[in-house]
Amino acid sequence: VCYPRNPLHGTAVSRRPGEPDGPAEHAQKQIRKLMEGCPVSWEPVIKYGDPVDEIIKFAPDRNVSLVVAASYGLSGWKRILLGTVVEQLARALTRPLLVVRSGNEPDAGDAETETPLKNILICCDLAEPSDPLFGYALKFAHQFGSRMHFIHTVAAPLDTEIVDPTAGPYEEVQQTLQDQLLERLVGSLPEKLRTMPDVITAVIPGIAGEKLTAYALENDVDLIIVGVRPRTTFKKLLIGSTTETLLRQAPCEVLTVPPVDETAAVSGQKDIDHKDRKTGIVRDHRYLNHLTADGHPESRQRLEAIYRMLDGADMSDRFTEIPPRKAETDELLLVHTPEHLSKITATQEREHYALTPDTHTSPGSFEAASLAVGGIIEAVSMVATGQLSNAFALVRPPGHHAEKSRAMGYCLFNNVALAAMYARKVLGMSRILIVDWDVHHGNGTQHIFEQDDTVLFFSIHQYPHFPGTGVYTEAGIGQGEGFTVNVPISKRYGDGEYVAIFEFLLRPLALEFHPELIIVSAGFDIHTSDPLGSMRVTARGFAGLTRSLMETAEACCDGKLVFALEGGYNRKTIGDTLRAVLNELSGTTCCDISKIVAQAKRKKLAYALKRSVKVHRQYWKCLSEPYEVKCSSYKIRV
């Protein structure tokens, strides 16, 4: 970016009307020199204007995932009045910013040599969620086997919210404070990080910027990962933050990570064009041609209500529509038997047919079911190849009750199981996580994969309830033992309990399993007003479940997440509930998971966690003793 002439900034390039493109030619030459011998594809882009403004606009327009900048710094009165470009970028960018120290460039001969990051310092702020930082820590640890230093600094000698200043001599009180803060720090780490061998945790008293810089020098830190919060106009006039101190003084590279939920705050817009997060939806009028008997809960009206919501002024044109296709015969046979396929195909010739007392078909049912499978497969393919960040297949009939050789529970083909098998057999993925939050147990999905250790099936469902399967001890068979996780729960579990189970049980399992794709059987019959369930989940809870899965997917598989519609039979509420999910997927909203989790009833949560952990402890290291859950309002030990 060529900045207009300004003596304070030391720049001297500005294109005026009629002036030749000398600055652009010079920039092109410099870029070619910089990228010479670099084994990546690259594209030069020349901009005129303010560097910070241009880069902030450019990053979302080009779907940039990371901004890399060199830090030269300023000194004296220039720094006080102006700050530096990288400091301003760190404040304003909604993308991670990697700041490279001037003079740390590798030799040209080492361009193709990957230098390992031996020591990484993660600056933890116990007052704010550190999940985005933890996600990067996991990725670097997985890639380089780095030693991770999770450090929290405390400037004040005492914190009356944590320890009573009159509790004893100053030294003892200070040590008590640091011990309690260290316990909180360790408890805030994801289980995957907490149990890694090369993890160092410490609480250091003193001014954060100074102490972290000194720690980095003493411990040969190669990279510092630090969070950054956007600052108001008034705060920008004040003394710099810890992050800005590190950008100026740190002896190594610094990666600044903005919080996930600050995108809207930085943009200053209420309605954001999220070009960086593309969410796809599968919809088609032919799904309405699957007709059931009058009064049947799984009617076309539920999907009509959803499509009306999508066509509303606040939702239309916000998502990438994925054209469904009919599933091929060989694709349907990835899971189902030829006899079952023949039976469903034959329903095209019958006006109305009952496969089971509750599973009905019409002449349009086979086409709709085939399009449902094909639609989800297309969604999985587009997410797997990076064309979309995530997707939701809004299809019918549902699928998770369908067995290999029979239809049941309103389901003809097992949509999610077929999509997972397609990802395995056709796309070549080696590990798939299927999450089923429908109020009914996904018996068909479980039975299809219960002997398969490449698919982890996690189901949370009301029990006892239809279909009567899914008890804790159903954990898989043979090679698949331990890869079926059932969480049967009683009536009236709500937002807090559901999200807490996802955070404290599902997430550790997912991080250890490390799937390449997450597929969700999303049933909206856990809603508090659904006629077929007895749960107490609200739209806020659905948003929390979605956000939890998104964060888990980011840590495991670069956010690859596909939802498929299952149950949900209150036509008046399903549209608004689904809106909450889609808003999270597209990044329009970002709910605070910690506040939802804090509302969980301890007794209900303990009942579910203890039984699941005791069954699966023998299969998963993350559940080994002592397994402890800590929250601001409760503590559970298994």
XYZ file of C-alpha atoms in Angstrom:
638
model
C 0.000 0.000 0.000
C 1.486 3.293 -1.093
C 0.735 5.932 1.527
C 0.360 9.617 0.518
C 3.403 11.812 1.096
C 3.787 12.596 4.779
C 7.077 13.692 6.404
C 6.110 12.195 9.772
C 5.752 8.745 8.247
C 8.852 9.123 6.079
C 6.955 8.084 2.942
C 7.265 9.794 -0.408
C 4.881 8.144 -2.828
C 1.614 9.560 -4.049
C -0.057 9.181 -7.415
C -1.584 12.397 -8.679
C -3.759 12.785 -11.804
C -1.561 12.373 -14.870
C 1.413 11.104 -12.854
C 3.102 7.940 -14.222
C 2.825 4.699 -12.279
C 6.385 4.876 -10.953
C 5.447 3.906 -7.380
C 3.462 0.911 -8.645
C 6.359 -0.275 -10.814
C 8.728 0.099 -7.865
C 6.368 -1.866 -5.634
C 6.033 -4.642 -8.214
C 9.819 -4.910 -8.365
C 10.091 -5.088 -4.574
C 7.392 -7.757 -4.335
C 9.073 -9.899 -6.997
C 12.364 -9.632 -5.124
C 10.678 -10.533 -1.852
C 8.920 -13.600 -3.277
C 11.839 -14.884 -5.353
C 12.291 -18.596 -4.725
C 9.282 -18.790 -2.415
C 7.506 -22.119 -3.133
C 3.932 -20.771 -2.897
C 1.543 -19.205 -5.366
C 1.244 -15.445 -4.941
C -0.424 -12.424 -6.468
C 0.768 -8.800 -6.281
C -1.855 -6.182 -5.418
C -0.990 -2.482 -5.378
C -3.186 -0.044 -3.455
C -3.018 3.708 -2.879
C -4.227 5.162 0.390
C -3.933 4.615 4.124
C -2.220 1.249 4.799
C -4.419 0.296 7.747
C -7.686 1.230 6.058
C -6.790 -0.519 2.809
C -5.660 -3.757 4.485
C -8.721 -3.855 6.757
C -10.966 -3.623 3.678
C -8.830 -5.994 1.618
C -8.733 -8.870 4.142
C -12.464 -9.749 4.118
C -12.850 -8.966 0.410
C -10.211 -11.583 -0.495
C -11.140 -14.059 2.267
C -7.727 -13.595 3.907
C -7.059 -15.977 6.824
C -3.808 -14.431 8.077
C -2.043 -11.092 7.655
C 1.765 -11.103 7.903
C 3.591 -7.815 8.545
C 7.139 -6.770 9.394
C 7.637 -4.610 12.484
C 10.126 -1.767 12.197
C 8.653 0.324 14.982
C 8.884 4.019 15.766
C 10.541 5.796 18.634
C 10.168 8.915 20.714
C 7.486 11.424 19.903
C 6.548 9.708 16.609
C 5.448 6.612 18.523
C 3.497 8.667 21.070
C 1.631 10.669 18.440
C 1.148 8.099 15.717
C 1.794 4.552 16.826
C 2.828 2.094 14.104
C 0.960 0.477 11.254
C 1.168 -2.977 12.828
C -0.210 -1.705 16.153
C -3.139 -0.085 14.407
C -3.711 -3.267 12.386
C -3.685 -5.375 15.546
C -6.407 -3.164 17.027
C -8.637 -3.063 13.985
C -8.183 -6.337 12.083
C -10.712 -9.121 12.474
C -8.053 -11.559 11.234
C -4.999 -12.969 13.010
C -1.893 -10.849 12.444
C 1.604 -12.392 12.442
C 4.183 -9.691 13.160
C 7.706 -10.606 12.077
C 10.608 -8.826 13.750
C 12.855 -6.907 11.384
C 16.165 -8.750 11.093
C 14.724 -12.196 11.869
C 14.330 -13.137 8.214
C 15.642 -16.645 7.345
C 18.430 -17.002 4.805
C 17.383 -17.495 1.200
C 18.900 -20.968 1.271
C 16.565 -21.953 4.095
C 13.394 -20.868 2.310
C 12.234 -24.430 1.834
C 13.281 -25.592 5.308
C 10.525 -25.616 7.896
C 12.001 -24.245 11.120
C 10.279 -25.844 14.127
C 8.831 -23.595 16.805
C 10.369 -25.092 19.927
C 8.845 -22.726 22.498
C 5.545 -20.883 22.133
C 4.273 -18.421 24.739
C 0.487 -18.041 25.036
C -0.537 -14.930 26.963
C -3.617 -15.958 28.976
C -6.102 -13.415 30.295
C -8.289 -15.030 32.942
C -10.778 -12.164 32.662
C -11.545 -12.972 29.027
C -12.150 -16.251 27.132
C -8.931 -17.545 25.549
C -10.499 -20.132 23.238
C -9.176 -18.558 19.999
C -5.627 -18.608 21.423
C -6.029 -22.202 22.593
C -7.121 -23.196 19.087
C -3.888 -21.860 17.603
C -1.878 -23.474 20.405
C -3.384 -26.854 19.525
C -2.600 -26.410 15.836
C 1.033 -25.427 16.465
C 1.510 -28.221 18.986
C 0.119 -30.721 16.501
C 2.238 -29.392 13.627
C 5.581 -28.808 15.363
C 5.423 -30.600 18.720
C 6.179 -27.263 20.391
C 6.576 -26.704 24.110
C 3.654 -24.514 25.195
C 4.011 -21.848 27.901
C 0.603 -20.665 29.190
C 1.352 -17.554 31.229
C -0.923 -15.181 33.140
C 0.401 -11.979 34.682
C -1.170 -10.136 37.614
C -0.173 -6.517 38.133
C -2.108 -5.807 41.339
C -0.641 -7.314 44.507
C -4.094 -8.312 45.743
C -7.481 -9.110 44.241
C -10.221 -8.846 46.827
C -12.588 -10.878 44.690
C -10.244 -13.852 45.000
C -8.625 -13.512 48.413
C -9.308 -11.450 51.523
C -6.411 -8.979 52.047
C -6.696 -9.443 55.809
C -6.281 -13.210 55.573
C -2.655 -13.153 56.765
C 0.824 -11.743 56.149
C 1.359 -10.095 52.779
C 3.649 -12.822 51.400
C 1.222 -15.598 52.326
C -1.744 -13.726 50.888
C 0.165 -13.018 47.677
C 1.190 -16.655 47.361
C -2.406 -17.769 48.000
C -3.565 -15.449 45.251
C -1.029 -16.800 42.775
C -1.857 -20.402 43.673
C -5.571 -19.820 43.117
C -4.960 -17.980 39.867
C -2.737 -20.823 38.685
C -5.504 -23.305 39.509
C -7.934 -21.215 37.466
C -5.428 -20.997 34.609
C -4.910 -24.764 34.481
C -8.667 -25.342 34.723
C -9.298 -23.010 31.766
C -7.107 -25.059 29.411
C -8.833 -27.545 27.115
C -8.286 -31.145 28.187
C -6.145 -31.831 25.112
C -3.692 -29.093 26.071
C -3.799 -29.829 29.785
C -2.653 -33.412 29.289
C 0.131 -32.724 26.781
C 3.640 -33.523 28.090
C 5.306 -30.233 27.079
C 2.985 -27.742 28.757
C 4.185 -25.120 31.245
C 1.716 -23.004 33.226
C 2.669 -20.056 35.424
C 1.242 -16.950 37.061
C 3.773 -14.101 37.208
C 3.287 -10.921 39.269
C 4.194 -7.642 37.627
C 3.370 -5.432 34.657
C 2.235 -7.730 31.871
C 4.166 -6.307 28.918
C 7.460 -6.141 30.786
C 7.164 -9.544 32.446
C 6.086 -11.368 29.310
C 8.942 -9.822 27.311
C 11.431 -10.858 29.981
C 9.950 -14.363 30.151
C 10.245 -14.738 26.383
C 13.938 -13.805 26.538
C 14.720 -16.130 29.432
C 12.984 -19.135 27.892
C 14.077 -18.770 24.248
C 10.506 -18.291 23.061
C 10.128 -18.471 19.274
C 6.564 -17.178 19.015
C 4.179 -15.250 21.271
C 0.429 -15.700 20.798
C -1.597 -12.912 22.358
C -5.219 -11.816 22.199
C -6.234 -8.336 21.201
C -9.436 -6.443 21.839
C -10.687 -3.623 19.599
C -10.312 -0.232 21.259
C -12.599 2.765 21.163
C -11.503 6.132 19.789
C -11.008 7.459 23.302
C -8.909 4.499 24.422
C -6.703 4.807 21.365
C -5.472 8.122 22.806
C -4.325 6.445 26.018
C -1.198 4.472 26.813
C -0.818 1.288 24.772
C -1.952 -2.146 25.839
C 0.010 -5.284 26.708
C -0.348 -6.411 23.100
C 1.156 -3.189 21.788
C 4.052 -3.471 24.250
C 4.791 -6.968 22.973
C 4.593 -5.800 19.361
C 7.255 -3.167 20.105
C 9.530 -5.005 22.523
C 9.120 -8.776 22.153
C 12.335 -10.560 21.088
C 10.498 -12.869 18.674
C 7.514 -13.034 16.330
C 4.077 -12.165 17.701
C 0.733 -13.599 16.543
C -2.222 -11.426 17.562
C -5.579 -13.196 17.608
C -8.829 -11.195 17.749
C -11.690 -12.728 19.740
C -14.227 -14.564 17.595
C -17.160 -12.559 18.947
C -15.696 -9.134 18.145
C -16.213 -9.181 14.374
C -19.412 -7.157 14.570
C -17.952 -4.709 17.075
C -14.962 -3.951 14.879
C -16.950 -3.511 11.712
C -19.253 -0.964 13.258
C -22.137 -2.420 11.281
C -25.236 -4.144 12.514
C -25.671 -6.281 9.418
C -22.349 -7.605 8.199
C -21.463 -9.039 4.836
C -19.462 -12.032 6.087
C -17.443 -12.707 2.961
C -14.885 -14.584 5.023
C -17.412 -17.140 6.294
C -19.512 -18.754 3.589
C -22.422 -20.821 4.842
C -24.259 -23.039 2.393
C -27.832 -24.285 2.588
C -29.544 -27.112 0.742
C -33.168 -26.376 -0.129
C -35.483 -27.541 -2.906
C -39.253 -27.475 -3.444
C -39.207 -31.183 -4.339
C -38.657 -32.054 -0.671
C -42.261 -30.909 -0.186
C -43.473 -33.704 -2.472
C -42.908 -36.291 0.238
C -46.483 -36.446 1.542
C -47.569 -38.058 4.800
C -51.026 -38.728 6.260
C -53.142 -35.871 7.620
C -52.077 -34.961 11.134
C -48.708 -36.692 10.780
C -45.993 -34.796 12.720
C -43.442 -35.054 9.880
C -45.397 -33.009 7.349
C -44.361 -30.687 4.549
C -45.554 -27.724 6.653
C -42.467 -27.884 8.880
C -40.168 -27.346 5.895
C -42.462 -24.672 4.452
C -42.110 -22.743 7.731
C -38.312 -22.973 7.449
C -38.281 -21.819 3.823
C -40.528 -18.841 4.696
C -38.006 -17.841 7.349
C -35.168 -18.060 4.805
C -37.070 -15.812 2.405
C -37.544 -13.108 5.048
C -35.860 -9.736 4.640
C -33.279 -10.477 7.353
C -32.199 -13.835 5.896
C -32.607 -13.769 2.122
C -29.482 -13.686 -0.064
C -27.200 -14.332 2.915
C -26.355 -17.945 2.164
C -24.890 -19.907 -0.712
C -27.541 -22.250 -2.063
C -26.283 -25.756 -2.780
C -28.233 -27.358 -5.655
C -29.167 -30.898 -4.596
C -28.926 -33.853 -6.926
C -30.380 -37.329 -6.799
C -28.099 -39.806 -5.092
C -26.700 -42.464 -7.396
C -27.551 -46.118 -6.814
C -23.992 -46.993 -5.829
C -24.015 -44.119 -3.340
C -27.191 -45.374 -1.651
C -25.671 -48.861 -1.528
C -22.726 -47.525 0.476
C -24.969 -48.105 3.507
C -28.263 -49.738 2.506
C -28.971 -53.212 1.178
C -30.199 -53.751 -2.407
C -33.482 -55.148 -1.010
C -34.107 -51.976 0.997
C -33.345 -49.760 -1.992
C -35.753 -51.772 -4.163
C -38.484 -51.459 -1.557
C -38.175 -47.659 -1.313
C -37.915 -47.321 -5.104
C -41.179 -49.234 -5.514
C -43.098 -46.639 -3.475
C -43.103 -44.333 -6.528
C -45.899 -46.461 -7.964
C -48.165 -46.325 -4.887
C -50.467 -43.461 -4.017
C -49.977 -43.912 -0.294
C -48.045 -46.638 1.476
C -47.142 -47.316 5.108
C -43.717 -48.930 5.453
C -44.283 -48.988 9.228
C -47.198 -47.617 11.290
C -45.448 -44.221 11.503
C -43.359 -44.177 8.287
C -45.440 -43.263 5.241
C -44.640 -42.649 1.581
C -46.260 -41.092 -1.481
C -45.300 -41.115 -5.198
C -42.864 -38.238 -4.589
C -41.168 -39.763 -1.539
C -38.405 -41.696 -3.299
C -37.325 -38.639 -5.290
C -37.359 -36.468 -2.149
C -35.369 -39.052 -0.165
C -32.855 -39.470 -2.979
C -32.475 -35.684 -3.252
C -32.013 -35.467 0.536
C -29.064 -37.844 0.363
C -27.644 -36.150 -2.733
C -28.077 -32.699 -1.171
C -26.155 -33.633 1.967
C -23.429 -35.306 -0.094
C -23.056 -32.110 -2.133
C -22.870 -30.065 1.077
C -20.172 -32.367 2.483
C -18.196 -32.178 -0.774
C -18.258 -28.366 -0.876
C -17.251 -28.014 2.769
C -14.555 -30.697 2.485
C -12.964 -28.947 -0.506
C -13.067 -25.513 1.123
C -15.690 -23.980 -1.166
C -17.839 -23.371 1.918
C -16.969 -22.881 5.589
C -19.995 -24.880 6.753
C -23.439 -25.897 5.548
C -26.944 -26.850 6.633
C -28.983 -29.326 4.582
C -32.639 -28.357 5.058
C -34.114 -31.544 3.667
C -36.771 -34.137 4.310
C -37.544 -36.917 4.955
C -35.209 -37.198 7.958
C -32.807 -40.121 8.212
C -31.164 -41.097 11.486
C -33.628 -43.913 12.366
C -33.236 -45.673 8.999
C -31.368 -48.974 9.349
C -29.349 -50.697 6.646
C -32.304 -52.835 5.582
C -35.439 -51.059 6.808
C -37.164 -47.717 7.166
C -38.515 -46.542 10.508
C -39.278 -43.448 12.566
C -40.296 -41.294 9.540
C -36.904 -42.092 7.889
C -36.363 -43.779 4.504
C -32.602 -43.450 3.872
C -30.022 -42.641 6.543
C -28.899 -39.281 5.157
C -26.122 -38.552 7.637
C -24.684 -42.082 7.586
C -24.566 -42.013 3.778
C -22.834 -38.613 3.805
C -20.254 -39.881 6.309
C -19.622 -43.021 4.274
C -19.274 -40.904 1.128
C -16.677 -38.743 2.893
C -14.818 -41.895 3.888
C -15.005 -43.929 0.699
C -15.098 -41.260 -2.003
C -13.439 -38.184 -0.507
C -10.812 -40.276 1.284
C -11.300 -38.899 4.791
C -10.031 -41.161 7.565
C -11.997 -39.918 10.618
C -15.564 -38.579 10.799
C -17.425 -37.352 13.890
C -21.233 -37.636 13.837
C -23.102 -35.677 16.507
C -26.816 -36.373 17.034
C -28.725 -33.934 19.258
C -32.227 -35.035 18.187
C -34.539 -35.849 21.111
C -34.719 -39.435 19.779
C -31.730 -41.761 19.692
C -30.193 -42.220 16.222
C -30.434 -46.005 16.269
C -29.829 -46.401 12.535
C -26.648 -44.331 12.533
C -25.324 -46.164 15.583
C -25.935 -49.626 14.142
C -24.356 -48.726 10.804
C -21.093 -47.602 12.435
C -20.957 -49.478 15.745
C -18.150 -51.771 14.466
C -16.228 -48.943 12.760
C -13.371 -47.114 14.506
C -13.139 -44.455 11.778
C -16.487 -42.904 12.731
C -17.122 -41.564 16.229
C -20.879 -41.433 16.910
C -22.037 -39.164 19.757
C -25.734 -39.051 20.650
C -27.501 -37.114 23.401
C -31.188 -38.027 23.622
C -34.203 -38.388 25.893
C -34.443 -41.785 27.561
C -36.652 -43.726 27.905
C -38.194 -42.645 24.623
C -38.596 -43.906 21.051
C -36.896 -46.037 19.744
C -35.794 -47.443 23.122
C -32.093 -47.747 22.267
C -29.046 -45.704 23.216
C -28.223 -46.582 26.828
C -24.829 -45.625 28.301
C -23.342 -49.084 27.909
C -23.971 -49.238 24.151
C -20.390 -48.257 23.328
C -19.658 -50.088 20.085
C -18.720 -53.605 19.049
C -15.376 -55.232 18.207
C -13.049 -52.848 16.411
C -15.564 -50.036 16.982
C -15.715 -50.480 20.759
C -15.456 -47.073 22.402
C -16.443 -45.177 19.247
C -20.160 -45.051 20.104
C -20.915 -42.561 22.884
C -24.481 -42.393 24.166
C -25.705 -39.805 26.653
C -29.287 -40.803 27.539
C -30.892 -38.136 29.729
C -34.226 -37.731 31.459
C -36.827 -35.053 30.801
C -36.427 -31.309 31.225
C -32.741 -30.843 30.421
C -32.250 -27.295 29.169
C -29.793 -24.890 27.544
C -27.154 -25.011 30.263
C -27.026 -28.786 30.607
C -26.933 -29.461 26.858
C -24.173 -26.933 26.108
C -22.164 -28.038 29.166
C -22.278 -31.675 28.007
C -21.003 -30.574 24.594
C -18.226 -28.533 26.209
C -17.105 -30.949 28.922
C -17.659 -34.327 27.252
C -18.001 -34.008 23.487
C -15.210 -31.479 22.968
C -12.470 -33.459 24.808
C -13.461 -36.602 22.907
C -13.408 -34.734 19.586
C -9.998 -33.197 20.293
C -8.557 -36.631 21.037
C -10.271 -38.301 18.062
C -9.291 -35.363 15.794
C -11.890 -35.801 13.017
C -11.451 -34.399 9.526
C -15.165 -33.526 9.302
C -18.078 -33.131 11.729
C -21.619 -33.999 10.587
C -24.589 -33.133 12.799
C -27.993 -34.806 12.965
C -29.789 -31.644 14.041
C -33.177 -32.364 15.534
C -35.180 -29.390 16.768
C -37.486 -31.568 18.832
C -35.428 -30.823 21.958
C -37.053 -27.373 21.865
C -39.086 -26.568 24.940
C -42.338 -26.350 22.957
C -41.939 -29.422 20.746
C -44.919 -31.811 20.939
C -42.811 -35.002 20.687
C -40.146 -34.210 23.284
C -39.902 -33.128 26.899
C -36.718 -31.052 26.875
C -36.273 -27.365 27.705
C -33.850 -26.076 25.053
C -34.525 -22.583 23.672
C -33.212 -20.736 20.621
C -30.351 -19.478 22.810
C -29.415 -23.056 23.649
C -29.397 -24.066 19.982
C -27.085 -21.131 19.264
C -24.823 -22.306 22.094
C -24.710 -25.875 20.768
C -23.839 -24.555 17.324
C -21.124 -22.258 18.618
C -19.637 -25.106 20.694
C -19.503 -27.355 17.620
C -18.006 -24.564 15.510
C -15.205 -24.004 18.010
C -14.590 -27.739 18.258
C -14.488 -27.990 14.464
C -12.049 -25.075 14.251
C -9.710 -26.866 16.664
C -9.994 -30.226 14.892
C -10.712 -29.844 11.200
C -10.434 -26.211 10.080
C -14.108 -25.618 10.843
C -15.480 -28.290 8.480
C -19.025 -28.697 9.777
C -22.216 -29.895 8.040
C -25.698 -29.976 9.610
C -28.614 -32.090 8.417
C -32.213 -31.535 9.487
C -33.776 -34.375 11.470
C -36.752 -33.831 13.796
C -38.531 -30.708 15.020
C -42.325 -30.673 14.879
C -43.530 -27.318 16.196
C -44.108 -25.407 12.987
C -44.538 -22.111 14.874
C -41.090 -22.172 16.492
C -38.844 -24.149 14.150
C -38.147 -21.169 11.862
C -36.985 -18.847 14.666
C -34.965 -21.637 16.280
C -33.208 -22.478 13.031
C -32.500 -18.771 12.484
C -30.415 -18.789 15.687
C -28.361 -21.700 14.353
C -27.802 -20.129 10.919
C -26.830 -16.795 12.469
C -24.097 -18.555 14.432
C -22.900 -20.571 11.430
C -22.621 -17.453 9.274
C -20.920 -15.406 12.004
C -23.758 -12.886 12.256
C -23.957 -13.629 15.977
C -21.549 -15.188 18.468
C -23.144 -16.290 21.723
C -21.268 -16.446 25.021
C -20.968 -20.157 25.761
C -19.590 -19.614 29.252
C -22.732 -17.801 30.381
C -24.951 -20.606 29.094
C -22.790 -23.300 30.710
C -22.872 -21.458 34.043
C -26.659 -21.926 34.122
C -26.474 -25.733 34.038
C -28.081 -27.506 36.985
C -25.221 -29.280 38.722
C -27.233 -32.378 39.688
C -28.532 -32.935 36.152
C -25.130 -32.363 34.584
C -23.345 -34.631 37.063
C -25.841 -37.429 36.389
C -25.103 -37.394 32.670
C -21.348 -36.843 32.835
C -20.542 -39.391 35.540
C -22.261 -42.269 33.784
C -20.763 -41.473 30.388
C -17.258 -40.912 31.725
C -17.241 -44.157 33.723
C -18.256 -46.176 30.650
C -15.758 -44.544 28.270
C -12.827 -43.912 30.589
C -11.218 -47.170 29.467
C -11.221 -46.026 25.816
C -10.248 -42.341 25.959
C -7.239 -40.737 27.666
C -9.050 -37.422 28.040
C -11.519 -39.071 30.450
C -8.893 -40.740 32.650
C -8.864 -40.064 36.377
C -9.077 -37.528 37.828
C -11.716 -36.156 35.474
C -12.929 -32.814 36.800
C -15.318 -30.168 35.514
C -15.028 -26.644 36.871
C -17.319 -23.725 36.272
C -18.023 -20.483 38.084
C -21.174 -21.979 39.598
C -20.294 -25.672 40.100
C -17.591 -28.322 40.272
C -17.964 -31.987 39.278
C -15.378 -34.700 39.868
C -15.604 -38.205 38.404
